[in-house]
C-alpha cells in the first residue's frame, strides 16, 4: 500500500477516506482528525456539547504537546454532525468507518462513563476508534471530579489509538494483566504500573470492600492478587513529583509524560498489558517507531499556541438511482419493491434521492424519468418482448445532469452517488464515456448479469472513479438487498427505527420449513417472499406460533410481503412454504421493535489491522448489544461469499484476532483481503446473557474508581448476568476496500 502522505497527494480527500484513516502529523500538528457525533445524541444537546468538546480537546492538545516532548499537538479537528439533525452546515459524504473519535449518547455498560478504544491487542497496531459517552462532555467539572485531568485522559486514549501502546496499570480478576501481584509469599503486593517515583504505601484495597483487605491484599503465596487493586489516595493524587507514566495513572494532574528508556525509566518487570504485548519496550520508544517520526520528521519544536482549529460539518448523502428495465417482469417488480422500501427508510434519515428514478432499456429504451412517488409504475420487460435496445450512456448522463440541476453543489467532500442496477448490456454508446471529465460522482454497480463472472462493463463503471463499489447479484434479489444494506452501513447509518433482519435465505424445492425465535422486544414481524419467475404461483404459506397453526395464506404474486403483530405470541415461529412443483424463493424475515424496549442489535464491520499504515490482516468484527449491554456467550458467524466463518469472543490467546474475551465483540480474520461486504448472523443460546457492567457489583466499588476497572484480557462475568435467550439478528457490513 502507498503511504498515506502519497495517497493524500495523489487522490482527493474523500477518496482517501474510503481507503483508510486520514490523520497526518505534519510540522508537529495532527490534521485530518474526525470526531463523529452519533445520531443517538439528541440535537438539543449540541450547543453545550460543542462548547465542551472544543474546551476538552484544547486542553488535550496541550497535554499531547507536553506528553510527546514537544513533537505533536492537535492542529485541525473536524466534527461531523449526523445527517438526521436539522442544523445547517457544510455538507460532507462520510463513512463512519473513518471515524477517529465517536461520541455516543449512552456509555457501554462495561466501561461506565469512561472513554475506551476499539483496538486489536498487538503492539504498534493502530486503533479502530476511540469511543466517548456524551456524558463525558456534559459537565467537564463533574468529569474532572470523576476521572481526573481531562486533557491527559484524552492524550492517553489518543496515543494508544495512534501508536498501538497499551495500559500500564492492570485490572482486577484478570489472569494475564493483573492489577496487583505478589513477588514472594510474606511480602507486600506490588502494583502493576510505571512511575518515576515509588507509589505510596497503603493504596491496596480489596474490590470486595475494606473488610476483605487483609484477606485479598496480603501475599500468602507468590502470584496474582485477583481481588486486589492499587487505588490512588488523595495525597498521591496531588504528588507533584509523580510525572509518569501517561499509560498508567493518567488522572494525576502532575503526570504529563510517558515512560521511556532515557529520562523516565520504564518498569519492564511488571506484567502490564503494554509490557507483555510490546516485549517490555517502553511506551514512548514504541511511539517514536511510528512513521510520524521517521527520518527526523516532527522533531521537538516550540509551538506557541496549541489550540486546535475546528470545522463543523454535517453528514450528507446525495443519490440517484438508474434501473435497467430489460429484465424479467417479476424480478423487476422485486427490485422495485426493495428499492421503494429502502428509499423510504433512508429518506427518514436525511438521504436525498432527487425527485425521479431513471429507467433505461426495454420499453424505456429512450430513457424515462419516473417520479419517485410513482416508482411502482416502472415496468420491466425481457429482451424477448421489447427488444435488446439499451442506451446506458444516456441514462448515466441523465443522472449526472440531475445532480447538476439540484441546489446542492457536488465537491470532492460531497460527491454524488449513482446506484445502477443492470446487466451491463448495451446496444449503443458506452456508459463509461458519460463520466468523461467527471470526478465527483461515484457508482454503486449492482450487476444482474447471470454469467458466472458477471458483466465486465459493470465492474468497469464501478471503477471509473475511485469511490465506487461493485456487487454481482445475478438474478438473486437477496444479493440486491445486501448491496443496499451495505450502502446504508457505509454512508448512512442503521437506525433504531429500521426493521431488524432476523432471517435471510434462498430455497429451491417443493416444500420448505424453518423456525426463528421471536423475542419479546419485537412488536411486528414482516415476511418477504420473492419467488422466481419460473415458479408456479400455487404456493401456500403457513405460520405456526409456538406450536399453534394460526396463519395460512396463498402466494398471490411473485413478490409477497406480509406483516403480523406479535402481541403475546413471542417464542418459536415456524414458517412453512409448500407447492405442487419445485420453486425458488428468496426469504427475508424482519422485526420491528417495541418503542419502550431495548434495541437488540448486531453491528458488523471489516477493519484493517494497521502497523505504520501497512495492513497485516483484516478482521471481521461483530458487536452484539442489548441496549448498551454487550451480549456475551452467543453464537456469531460471518458469511463471506457463501462460506460461514465462526467469530469468537475468546480474547487474543494463541494469536487470535479477538481483543477481549467476554466483551460481546466477536472477531475472525478476513480470509482474503479484497473488496467485499460480509453478512454477520447472531443466534443466542441457553448460556447467553447481556452484561450489565460492574456499577452495582461489590457495593459499587468500580463506580468510585478514577482508573479503568475493565477490560484487560477479559471482561469478568458480572454478579448478576441478565439472561437473554431466543434471539436472532442479521447485519451487513459496510463495503470494504483493501
XYZ file of C-alpha atoms in Angstrom:
738
model
C 0.000 0.000 0.000
C 1.246 3.507 -0.761
C 1.968 5.705 2.198
C -0.825 7.910 3.480
C 1.106 11.047 2.537
C 1.289 9.855 -1.075
C -2.388 8.933 -1.074
C -3.439 12.378 0.042
C -1.263 13.999 -2.615
C -2.437 11.775 -5.436
C -6.154 11.467 -4.785
C -8.886 13.564 -3.262
C -9.613 13.843 0.445
C -12.865 11.913 0.026
C -11.238 9.037 -1.825
C -8.549 8.593 0.817
C -11.283 8.368 3.409
C -12.629 5.335 1.571
C -9.257 3.614 1.686
C -8.001 4.440 5.158
C -7.834 6.876 8.041
C -6.923 10.417 7.128
C -4.830 11.583 10.111
C -1.400 13.050 9.381
C 1.228 14.601 11.619
C 2.759 17.448 9.650
C 5.096 20.099 11.096
C 4.181 18.870 14.593
C 0.426 19.290 14.069
C -2.122 16.488 13.653
C -4.614 17.217 10.903
C -7.470 15.175 9.494
C -8.835 14.129 12.916
C -12.561 13.346 12.770
C -14.973 13.443 15.705
C -18.342 11.932 14.768
C -21.487 12.731 16.734
C -23.735 9.669 16.712
C -27.372 10.051 15.590
C -28.260 8.644 19.032
C -27.219 12.000 20.545
C -30.093 14.478 20.915
C -29.777 17.546 18.693
C -30.950 19.728 21.595
C -27.676 18.998 23.453
C -25.458 20.342 20.672
C -24.845 23.918 21.890
C -23.338 22.851 25.213
C -21.793 19.725 23.713
C -19.910 21.719 21.062
C -18.547 24.146 23.642
C -17.319 21.382 25.944
C -15.847 19.245 23.142
C -13.773 22.198 21.979
C -12.693 23.051 25.518
C -11.738 19.438 26.325
C -9.736 18.917 23.122
C -7.968 22.266 23.524
C -6.797 21.011 26.925
C -5.943 17.647 25.377
C -3.906 19.327 22.646
C -1.718 20.948 25.287
C -1.360 17.572 27.009
C -0.398 15.942 23.709
C 2.245 18.622 23.170
C 3.877 18.061 26.558
C 3.358 14.293 26.505
C 5.031 13.996 23.088
C 8.016 16.031 24.251
C 7.016 18.990 22.032
C 6.592 16.786 18.958
C 2.822 16.960 18.359
C -0.449 18.739 19.062
C -3.988 18.794 17.616
C -3.882 21.354 14.786
C -7.138 20.601 12.917
C -10.218 18.706 14.093
C -13.349 18.184 12.031
C -16.602 17.484 13.877
C -19.196 15.641 11.774
C -22.846 16.032 12.797
C -25.408 13.327 11.910
C -27.458 13.790 8.752
C -30.685 13.410 10.740
C -30.103 16.745 12.520
C -31.742 19.916 11.169
C -28.662 22.101 11.654
C -27.360 23.882 8.543
C -23.649 23.251 7.983
C -21.298 22.479 5.110
C -22.110 19.023 3.764
C -19.851 16.002 3.719
C -20.394 12.468 2.465
C -18.866 10.416 5.206
C -18.389 6.795 6.210
C -18.474 6.226 9.957
C -15.797 3.569 9.396
C -13.386 6.500 9.028
C -14.236 7.976 12.423
C -11.311 8.555 14.751
C -13.415 9.565 17.760
C -17.108 8.743 18.212
C -19.441 10.321 20.745
C -22.424 8.101 21.586
C -25.448 9.031 23.648
C -25.039 6.394 26.366
C -21.947 4.679 27.767
C -21.355 0.984 27.137
C -22.025 -0.840 30.409
C -18.534 -2.383 30.681
C -16.788 0.990 30.796
C -19.194 3.133 32.796
C -18.636 6.757 31.837
C -15.001 6.301 30.760
C -13.751 6.534 27.180
C -12.273 3.392 25.633
C -10.538 2.240 22.450
C -11.647 -0.379 19.971
C -8.229 -1.860 19.286
C -6.573 -5.113 18.302
C -4.206 -6.238 21.069
C -0.899 -6.226 19.224
C 1.999 -3.815 19.716
C 2.049 -0.833 17.336
C -1.334 -1.685 15.811
C -3.404 1.440 15.336
C -6.818 1.537 16.977
C -10.135 1.220 15.162
C -11.901 4.013 17.035
C -11.976 5.948 20.327
C -15.400 5.932 21.991
C -16.763 8.568 24.354
C -20.175 8.670 26.034
C -21.921 12.019 25.655
C -21.964 12.301 29.465
C -18.174 12.795 29.409
C -18.768 16.227 27.850
C -21.987 17.176 29.651
C -20.218 18.830 32.567
C -16.423 18.979 32.447
C -16.136 19.808 36.135
C -18.057 16.656 37.016
C -15.893 14.679 34.588
C -12.720 16.015 36.238
C -14.031 15.062 39.672
C -14.891 11.569 38.451
C -11.866 10.716 36.299
C -9.165 13.309 36.931
C -7.391 15.534 34.423
C -9.391 15.567 31.177
C -6.579 16.547 28.827
C -4.270 13.752 29.928
C -7.059 11.165 29.774
C -7.764 12.126 26.142
C -3.998 12.101 25.498
C -3.809 8.554 26.875
C -6.596 7.363 24.569
C -5.165 9.176 21.548
C -1.611 7.871 21.871
C -2.875 4.334 22.340
C -5.132 4.722 19.278
C -2.484 6.294 17.055
C 0.621 4.353 18.051
C -0.505 0.982 19.430
C 0.635 1.388 23.035
C -1.334 -0.025 25.942
C -2.292 0.267 29.616
C 0.477 0.140 32.191
C -1.912 -0.387 35.081
C -3.627 -3.733 35.483
C -7.145 -4.998 36.020
C -8.762 -6.954 38.845
C -9.773 -10.571 38.251
C -7.545 -10.679 35.172
C -5.324 -13.766 34.748
C -2.984 -12.077 32.244
C -2.844 -8.367 33.129
C -3.355 -8.220 36.920
C -3.808 -5.032 38.936
C -1.523 -6.372 41.695
C 0.740 -9.368 42.232
C 2.996 -10.914 44.832
C 6.685 -11.428 44.128
C 7.001 -13.822 47.086
C 4.970 -15.198 49.957
C 5.006 -12.995 53.015
C 5.948 -9.838 51.160
C 3.815 -6.855 50.188
C 1.766 -6.796 46.996
C 3.152 -4.903 44.018
C 1.008 -2.573 41.908
C 1.279 -3.007 38.147
C 2.278 0.465 36.980
C 5.056 2.566 35.510
C 6.026 5.626 37.529
C 9.143 7.725 38.044
C 8.729 7.755 41.844
C 7.538 4.906 44.077
C 3.809 4.719 44.706
C 2.818 5.402 48.295
C 2.164 2.508 50.626
C -1.363 1.889 51.767
C -3.119 2.170 48.425
C -4.021 -1.512 48.143
C -7.715 -2.274 48.587
C -9.940 -5.272 48.011
C -12.532 -4.787 45.307
C -14.918 -6.687 47.608
C -14.714 -3.979 50.292
C -12.336 -2.869 53.095
C -13.355 -5.756 55.315
C -11.602 -8.071 52.808
C -8.352 -6.052 52.549
C -6.377 -8.383 54.762
C -7.645 -11.487 53.019
C -7.279 -10.236 49.434
C -4.252 -7.921 49.613
C -1.788 -9.964 51.661
C 0.812 -12.112 49.935
C 0.143 -15.598 51.222
C 1.892 -17.014 48.159
C 3.656 -15.887 45.003
C 1.362 -14.970 42.126
C -1.540 -12.763 41.147
C -3.830 -10.963 43.591
C -7.155 -11.315 41.779
C -9.325 -9.267 44.115
C -6.751 -6.583 44.976
C -6.177 -3.193 43.291
C -3.926 -0.233 43.913
C -6.258 2.745 44.289
C -4.615 6.162 44.397
C -5.458 8.078 47.561
C -5.931 11.844 47.640
C -2.338 12.547 48.757
C -0.787 10.594 45.883
C -3.267 12.229 43.531
C -1.614 15.559 44.297
C 2.009 14.347 44.367
C 3.916 16.979 42.293
C 6.859 14.634 41.753
C 4.848 11.822 40.139
C 5.351 12.697 36.464
C 4.925 9.405 34.613
C 3.583 7.362 33.013
C 0.647 8.591 30.958
C -0.351 4.997 30.190
C -0.538 4.385 33.936
C -2.304 6.721 36.348
C -3.206 9.434 33.859
C -5.657 11.069 36.279
C -2.821 12.605 38.325
C -2.524 16.306 37.367
C 1.286 16.288 37.502
C 1.518 13.177 35.297
C 2.412 14.584 31.880
C 4.903 12.230 30.200
C 5.390 8.621 29.147
C 7.899 6.139 30.455
C 10.913 5.869 28.174
C 14.408 4.400 28.096
C 16.233 7.636 28.894
C 14.644 10.096 31.337
C 11.565 8.452 32.890
C 12.745 4.894 33.011
C 10.359 2.153 32.057
C 9.465 -0.524 34.628
C 9.851 -3.593 32.463
C 9.358 -6.189 35.218
C 5.615 -5.659 35.689
C 3.119 -7.957 33.897
C 1.321 -4.994 32.352
C -0.582 -5.190 29.085
C 1.964 -2.948 27.424
C 4.977 -4.938 28.653
C 3.517 -8.242 27.530
C 2.304 -7.035 24.126
C 5.320 -4.823 23.329
C 8.036 -7.115 24.668
C 8.920 -4.749 27.536
C 9.740 -1.825 25.232
C 8.797 1.485 26.852
C 5.668 3.265 25.659
C 7.466 6.332 24.324
C 10.056 4.260 22.486
C 7.194 2.477 20.703
C 5.665 5.854 19.825
C 8.911 7.016 18.245
C 8.994 3.912 15.991
C 5.973 5.275 14.080
C 6.428 6.826 10.635
C 5.234 10.137 12.107
C 8.795 10.499 13.418
C 10.826 8.782 10.689
C 13.906 10.489 9.242
C 13.781 13.446 11.605
C 10.163 14.318 10.877
C 8.385 16.169 13.687
C 11.366 16.586 15.983
C 10.733 18.569 19.180
C 9.709 22.101 18.273
C 8.399 25.175 20.059
C 4.705 25.817 19.380
C 3.349 28.975 20.959
C -0.341 28.124 20.531
C -1.558 24.514 20.623
C -5.269 25.334 20.406
C -6.888 23.313 17.581
C -8.805 24.775 14.673
C -12.266 23.242 14.401
C -14.517 22.724 11.413
C -18.099 21.572 11.968
C -19.759 19.840 9.021
C -22.874 17.743 8.562
C -23.004 14.219 7.183
C -24.977 14.103 3.939
C -25.642 11.697 1.094
C -26.914 12.553 -2.397
C -28.051 9.589 -4.518
C -29.649 8.952 -7.907
C -30.992 5.558 -8.992
C -30.784 4.155 -12.525
C -32.734 0.971 -13.297
C -32.102 -1.101 -16.429
C -35.614 -2.403 -17.123
C -34.841 -5.013 -19.776
C -35.265 -7.972 -17.428
C -37.935 -10.416 -16.314
C -41.010 -8.543 -15.125
C -41.307 -10.418 -11.843
C -37.636 -9.911 -10.961
C -38.068 -6.264 -11.839
C -41.063 -5.920 -9.527
C -38.986 -7.416 -6.712
C -36.202 -4.891 -7.350
C -38.752 -2.049 -7.343
C -40.205 -3.261 -4.035
C -36.766 -3.425 -2.417
C -35.771 -0.001 -3.772
C -39.067 1.554 -2.656
C -38.796 0.324 0.942
C -35.111 1.234 1.122
C -35.634 4.773 -0.193
C -38.423 5.394 2.337
C -36.171 4.148 5.151
C -33.166 6.243 4.094
C -35.116 9.435 3.417
C -36.209 9.442 7.066
C -32.519 9.719 7.986
C -31.858 12.613 5.617
C -30.562 10.890 2.455
C -31.501 12.823 -0.721
C -32.600 10.918 -3.830
C -33.845 13.687 -6.108
C -37.404 13.639 -7.379
C -37.107 10.921 -10.046
C -35.727 7.483 -10.788
C -34.267 6.895 -14.236
C -35.459 3.876 -16.221
C -33.479 2.626 -19.217
C -33.748 -0.318 -21.600
C -36.637 -2.400 -22.851
C -39.783 -0.307 -23.246
C -37.834 2.548 -21.647
C -35.266 2.424 -24.472
C -35.257 6.246 -24.850
C -34.901 6.849 -21.079
C -37.867 7.510 -18.828
C -37.766 9.686 -15.707
C -40.292 8.330 -13.224
C -41.397 10.337 -10.190
C -40.029 8.810 -7.006
C -43.504 8.529 -5.516
C -44.661 6.591 -8.593
C -41.782 4.151 -8.888
C -44.174 1.188 -8.897
C -45.244 2.416 -12.358
C -41.862 1.297 -13.720
C -42.373 -1.803 -15.855
C -39.644 -4.349 -16.588
C -39.823 -6.309 -19.832
C -37.463 -9.056 -21.051
C -35.497 -8.593 -24.265
C -37.641 -11.251 -25.918
C -40.671 -8.983 -25.525
C -39.383 -5.439 -26.076
C -36.021 -5.903 -27.738
C -32.449 -5.585 -26.550
C -32.026 -1.858 -27.216
C -30.161 -0.197 -24.390
C -28.538 3.213 -24.032
C -26.965 3.185 -20.593
C -24.660 6.040 -21.602
C -27.687 8.320 -21.996
C -29.164 7.019 -18.728
C -25.993 7.826 -16.805
C -25.742 11.258 -18.454
C -29.329 11.913 -17.391
C -28.456 11.039 -13.786
C -25.367 13.264 -13.912
C -27.460 16.160 -15.299
C -29.949 15.618 -12.481
C -27.160 16.211 -9.964
C -26.142 19.352 -11.873
C -29.684 20.740 -11.723
C -30.021 20.270 -7.963
C -29.361 23.071 -5.487
C -26.567 21.102 -3.792
C -23.186 21.634 -5.465
C -21.093 18.483 -5.602
C -17.479 18.508 -4.461
C -14.769 16.033 -3.554
C -16.042 16.041 0.063
C -19.682 15.933 -1.018
C -19.854 13.739 -4.137
C -22.938 12.253 -5.729
C -23.646 8.528 -5.905
C -25.415 6.732 -8.731
C -26.859 3.325 -7.890
C -27.042 1.408 -11.164
C -28.911 -1.913 -11.263
C -28.280 -3.502 -14.657
C -26.866 -6.494 -16.514
C -24.476 -4.137 -18.294
C -25.549 -4.972 -21.857
C -25.530 -2.003 -24.260
C -26.549 -1.691 -27.909
C -25.449 1.911 -28.391
C -22.893 4.118 -26.740
C -20.690 3.296 -23.782
C -21.761 4.371 -20.303
C -18.127 4.816 -19.270
C -17.969 7.770 -21.695
C -20.662 9.552 -19.699
C -18.065 10.127 -16.989
C -15.524 11.941 -19.141
C -14.292 14.851 -17.022
C -16.451 13.781 -14.052
C -14.627 13.421 -10.703
C -17.252 13.977 -8.030
C -19.786 11.261 -8.894
C -19.257 7.615 -7.936
C -21.171 4.466 -8.896
C -22.515 1.529 -6.921
C -22.895 -1.027 -9.712
C -25.302 -3.853 -8.815
C -24.770 -6.356 -11.606
C -27.780 -8.528 -12.555
C -25.930 -10.321 -15.351
C -26.444 -14.085 -14.994
C -22.988 -15.026 -16.295
C -20.836 -16.592 -13.587
C -18.333 -13.738 -13.745
C -20.924 -11.033 -14.219
C -20.516 -8.131 -16.625
C -17.053 -6.638 -17.145
C -18.544 -3.257 -18.065
C -20.485 -3.108 -14.778
C -17.270 -3.741 -12.871
C -15.530 -1.153 -15.041
C -18.140 1.539 -14.357
C -17.730 0.998 -10.599
C -14.026 1.824 -11.025
C -14.461 4.875 -13.263
C -13.924 6.971 -10.142
C -12.127 5.638 -7.096
C -15.125 5.834 -4.758
C -17.274 3.206 -6.500
C -18.337 -0.302 -5.494
C -19.340 -3.425 -7.419
C -21.727 -6.234 -6.425
C -22.596 -9.218 -8.628
C -26.202 -10.002 -7.691
C -27.138 -12.053 -10.779
C -30.860 -12.903 -10.543
C -30.850 -13.176 -6.730
C -32.914 -10.433 -5.088
C -31.290 -11.189 -1.727
C -27.942 -10.041 -3.148
C -29.555 -6.794 -4.315
C -30.879 -6.355 -0.789
C -27.432 -6.994 0.714
C -25.896 -4.371 -1.577
C -28.410 -1.748 -0.445
C -27.867 -2.631 3.219
C -24.094 -2.442 2.748
C -24.510 1.011 1.207
C -26.510 2.071 4.282
C -23.781 0.759 6.593
C -21.140 2.593 4.554
C -22.560 6.093 4.079
C -25.755 6.321 6.134
C -26.420 4.556 9.445
C -28.519 1.763 10.887
C -31.257 3.370 12.972
C -33.269 2.055 15.886
C -36.391 2.704 13.806
C -35.169 0.395 10.998
C -36.642 -3.071 10.912
C -34.121 -5.602 12.210
C -33.364 -8.534 9.950
C -33.948 -11.846 11.713
C -33.534 -14.349 8.882
C -32.413 -14.403 5.237
C -32.077 -17.392 2.921
C -32.864 -18.765 -0.514
C -34.560 -22.142 -1.069
C -35.095 -24.396 -4.074
C -37.592 -27.272 -3.831
C -41.292 -28.027 -3.491
C -41.534 -27.673 0.289
C -39.545 -25.926 2.984
C -39.905 -25.142 6.657
C -37.769 -23.046 9.009
C -38.097 -21.725 12.544
C -36.911 -18.473 14.104
C -37.187 -17.150 17.648
C -39.403 -14.073 18.001
C -38.173 -12.275 21.114
C -40.223 -10.121 23.456
C -38.648 -6.854 22.251
C -40.471 -7.148 18.908
C -43.851 -5.664 18.084
C -44.275 -6.682 14.432
C -42.905 -9.430 12.186
C -42.640 -8.870 8.426
C -42.220 -11.750 5.969
C -40.861 -11.000 2.481
C -41.013 -13.804 -0.106
C -39.557 -13.435 -3.603
C -40.481 -16.243 -5.995
C -38.551 -16.549 -9.247
C -40.480 -16.118 -12.479
C -40.237 -19.785 -13.431
C -42.012 -20.782 -10.228
C -45.744 -21.581 -10.279
C -47.815 -19.387 -8.003
C -49.706 -22.182 -6.262
C -47.586 -21.976 -3.117
C -49.264 -21.929 0.285
C -47.658 -20.317 3.305
C -48.418 -21.255 6.895
C -47.086 -19.890 10.171
C -47.101 -21.750 13.480
C -46.682 -19.590 16.568
C -45.359 -21.633 19.484
C -46.788 -24.822 18.019
C -50.185 -23.342 17.164
C -51.040 -23.087 13.476
C -52.652 -19.663 13.305
C -51.974 -18.276 9.841
C -52.326 -19.821 6.392
C -52.239 -17.814 3.176
C -51.651 -18.208 -0.542
C -48.855 -16.600 -2.529
C -50.794 -14.179 -4.740
C -47.817 -12.849 -6.706
C -44.115 -13.427 -7.148
C -43.457 -10.764 -4.516
C -45.228 -11.367 -1.221
C -44.932 -9.061 1.800
C -46.997 -9.806 4.908
C -46.902 -8.308 8.418
C -48.037 -9.926 11.679
C -48.487 -8.463 15.156
C -46.517 -10.324 17.791
C -48.704 -9.374 20.805
C -48.222 -12.170 23.364
C -47.009 -14.812 20.879
C -43.260 -14.282 21.232
C -41.387 -17.561 21.147
C -40.719 -20.019 18.325
C -42.374 -19.201 14.991
C -42.263 -21.805 12.215
C -42.748 -20.751 8.595
C -43.741 -23.400 6.020
C -43.976 -22.991 2.232
C -45.424 -25.748 0.076
C -46.286 -26.077 -3.625
C -47.176 -28.840 -6.086
C -43.989 -28.280 -8.092
C -40.465 -27.123 -7.428
C -39.988 -23.420 -6.789
C -37.169 -20.997 -5.997
C -37.813 -18.394 -3.324
C -35.788 -15.728 -1.535
C -36.893 -15.361 2.090
C -36.356 -12.448 4.467
C -37.912 -12.064 7.921
C -37.784 -8.695 9.707
C -38.861 -7.490 13.128
C -39.846 -4.018 14.331
C -39.061 -3.323 17.981
C -41.482 -2.048 20.570
C -40.905 1.603 21.392
C -40.240 1.009 25.095
C -37.935 -1.997 24.651
C -34.139 -2.066 24.432
C -32.721 -2.108 20.930
C -31.223 -5.571 20.405
C -28.759 -5.069 17.588
C -25.827 -6.640 15.810
C -23.166 -4.437 14.219
C -20.926 -5.932 11.543
C -17.744 -4.431 10.113
C -14.409 -5.179 8.460
C -11.345 -3.452 9.896
C -7.778 -3.230 8.692
C -5.030 -4.084 11.173
C -2.541 -1.301 10.530
C 1.078 -1.087 11.657
C 2.760 2.023 10.257
C -0.056 2.196 7.693
C 0.595 -1.375 6.465
C -2.286 -3.829 6.765
C -1.128 -7.061 8.417
C -4.531 -8.760 8.119
C -8.110 -7.502 8.034
C -10.601 -8.518 10.720
C -14.331 -9.237 10.609
C -15.881 -7.808 13.770
C -19.433 -8.230 15.072
C -20.727 -6.413 18.164
C -23.849 -7.704 19.874
C -25.833 -5.409 22.177
C -28.990 -5.375 24.244
C -29.342 -1.619 24.581
C -25.896 -0.590 25.889
C -25.183 -4.016 27.375
C -22.951 -6.384 25.378
C -24.447 -9.797 24.621
C -21.970 -12.448 25.747
C -21.614 -16.181 25.066
C -23.671 -16.204 21.920
C -23.072 -17.823 18.532
C -21.959 -15.420 15.797
C -20.876 -16.267 12.268
C -19.886 -14.249 9.223
C -20.879 -15.308 5.725
C -18.136 -14.494 3.213
C -19.026 -15.395 -0.382
C -21.173 -18.290 0.813
C -18.683 -19.611 3.390
C -19.566 -19.489 7.080
C -16.776 -18.287 9.375
C -17.188 -18.550 13.176
C -16.499 -15.304 15.033
C -15.029 -15.729 18.512
C -15.116 -13.701 21.714
C -12.268 -15.511 23.450
C -9.551 -12.841 23.576
C -6.225 -12.874 21.767
C -4.894 -16.144 23.150
C -2.718 -18.061 20.684
C -2.636 -15.085 18.345
C -6.411 -14.960 17.798
C -7.614 -11.609 16.417
C -10.181 -11.002 19.174
C -9.064 -8.386 21.708
C -11.023 -9.041 24.918
C -12.733 -12.269 25.976
C -16.339 -11.960 27.068
C -16.973 -8.349 25.988
C -19.611 -9.093 23.333
C -17.238 -8.332 20.442
C -16.779 -11.329 18.125
C -13.855 -11.483 15.689
C -12.208 -13.516 12.930
C -9.698 -12.808 10.178
C -10.999 -11.969 6.713
C -9.824 -14.927 4.579
C -8.827 -12.860 1.538
C -8.031 -9.168 1.517
C -10.213 -7.953 -1.327
C -13.167 -5.619 -1.866
C -16.261 -7.098 -0.260
C -19.081 -6.772 2.250
C -19.915 -9.558 4.696
C -23.071 -10.651 6.458
C -22.963 -11.391 10.202
C -25.507 -13.586 11.982
C -26.140 -13.902 15.716
C -28.088 -16.651 17.486
C -28.246 -16.649 21.282
C -28.025 -19.882 23.255
C -29.047 -21.011 26.723
C -25.723 -19.630 28.068
C -26.115 -16.163 26.539
C -26.517 -13.100 28.739
C -26.338 -9.330 28.447
C -23.576 -7.838 30.572
C -24.821 -5.052 32.906
C -21.294 -3.933 33.800
C -19.876 -3.543 37.294
C -21.536 -0.416 38.696
C -23.538 -2.374 41.272
C -21.077 -5.225 41.880
C -19.092 -5.237 45.135
C -21.217 -2.444 46.631
C -20.438 -0.135 43.731
C -16.637 -0.346 44.056
C -15.938 0.382 40.364
C -18.205 3.451 40.322
C -15.730 5.337 42.538
C -12.610 4.484 40.524
C -10.675 7.089 38.581
C -8.897 4.364 36.609
C -10.247 1.593 34.372
C -11.876 -1.413 36.040
C -12.350 -3.205 32.706
C -11.045 -4.605 30.470
C -7.695 -6.361 30.249
C -7.554 -9.798 28.681
C -11.195 -10.413 29.581
C -14.384 -8.836 30.856
C -15.119 -10.513 34.199
C -18.559 -12.060 34.425
C -20.977 -9.906 36.399
C -22.511 -10.853 39.727
C -25.992 -10.643 38.190
C -25.882 -11.596 34.491
C -29.090 -10.854 32.593
C -30.184 -13.919 30.660
C -31.072 -13.360 27.041
C -32.284 -16.299 25.014
C -34.075 -17.000 21.736
C -32.751 -14.004 19.823
C -31.530 -13.924 16.230
C -30.240 -10.960 14.246
C -28.582 -10.486 10.841
C -26.393 -7.494 9.910
C -24.493 -6.360 6.821
C -21.089 -4.720 6.978
C -20.074 -1.570 5.167
C -18.295 -2.014 1.852
C -14.617 -2.753 2.396
C -11.681 -1.931 0.138
C -8.126 -3.266 0.625
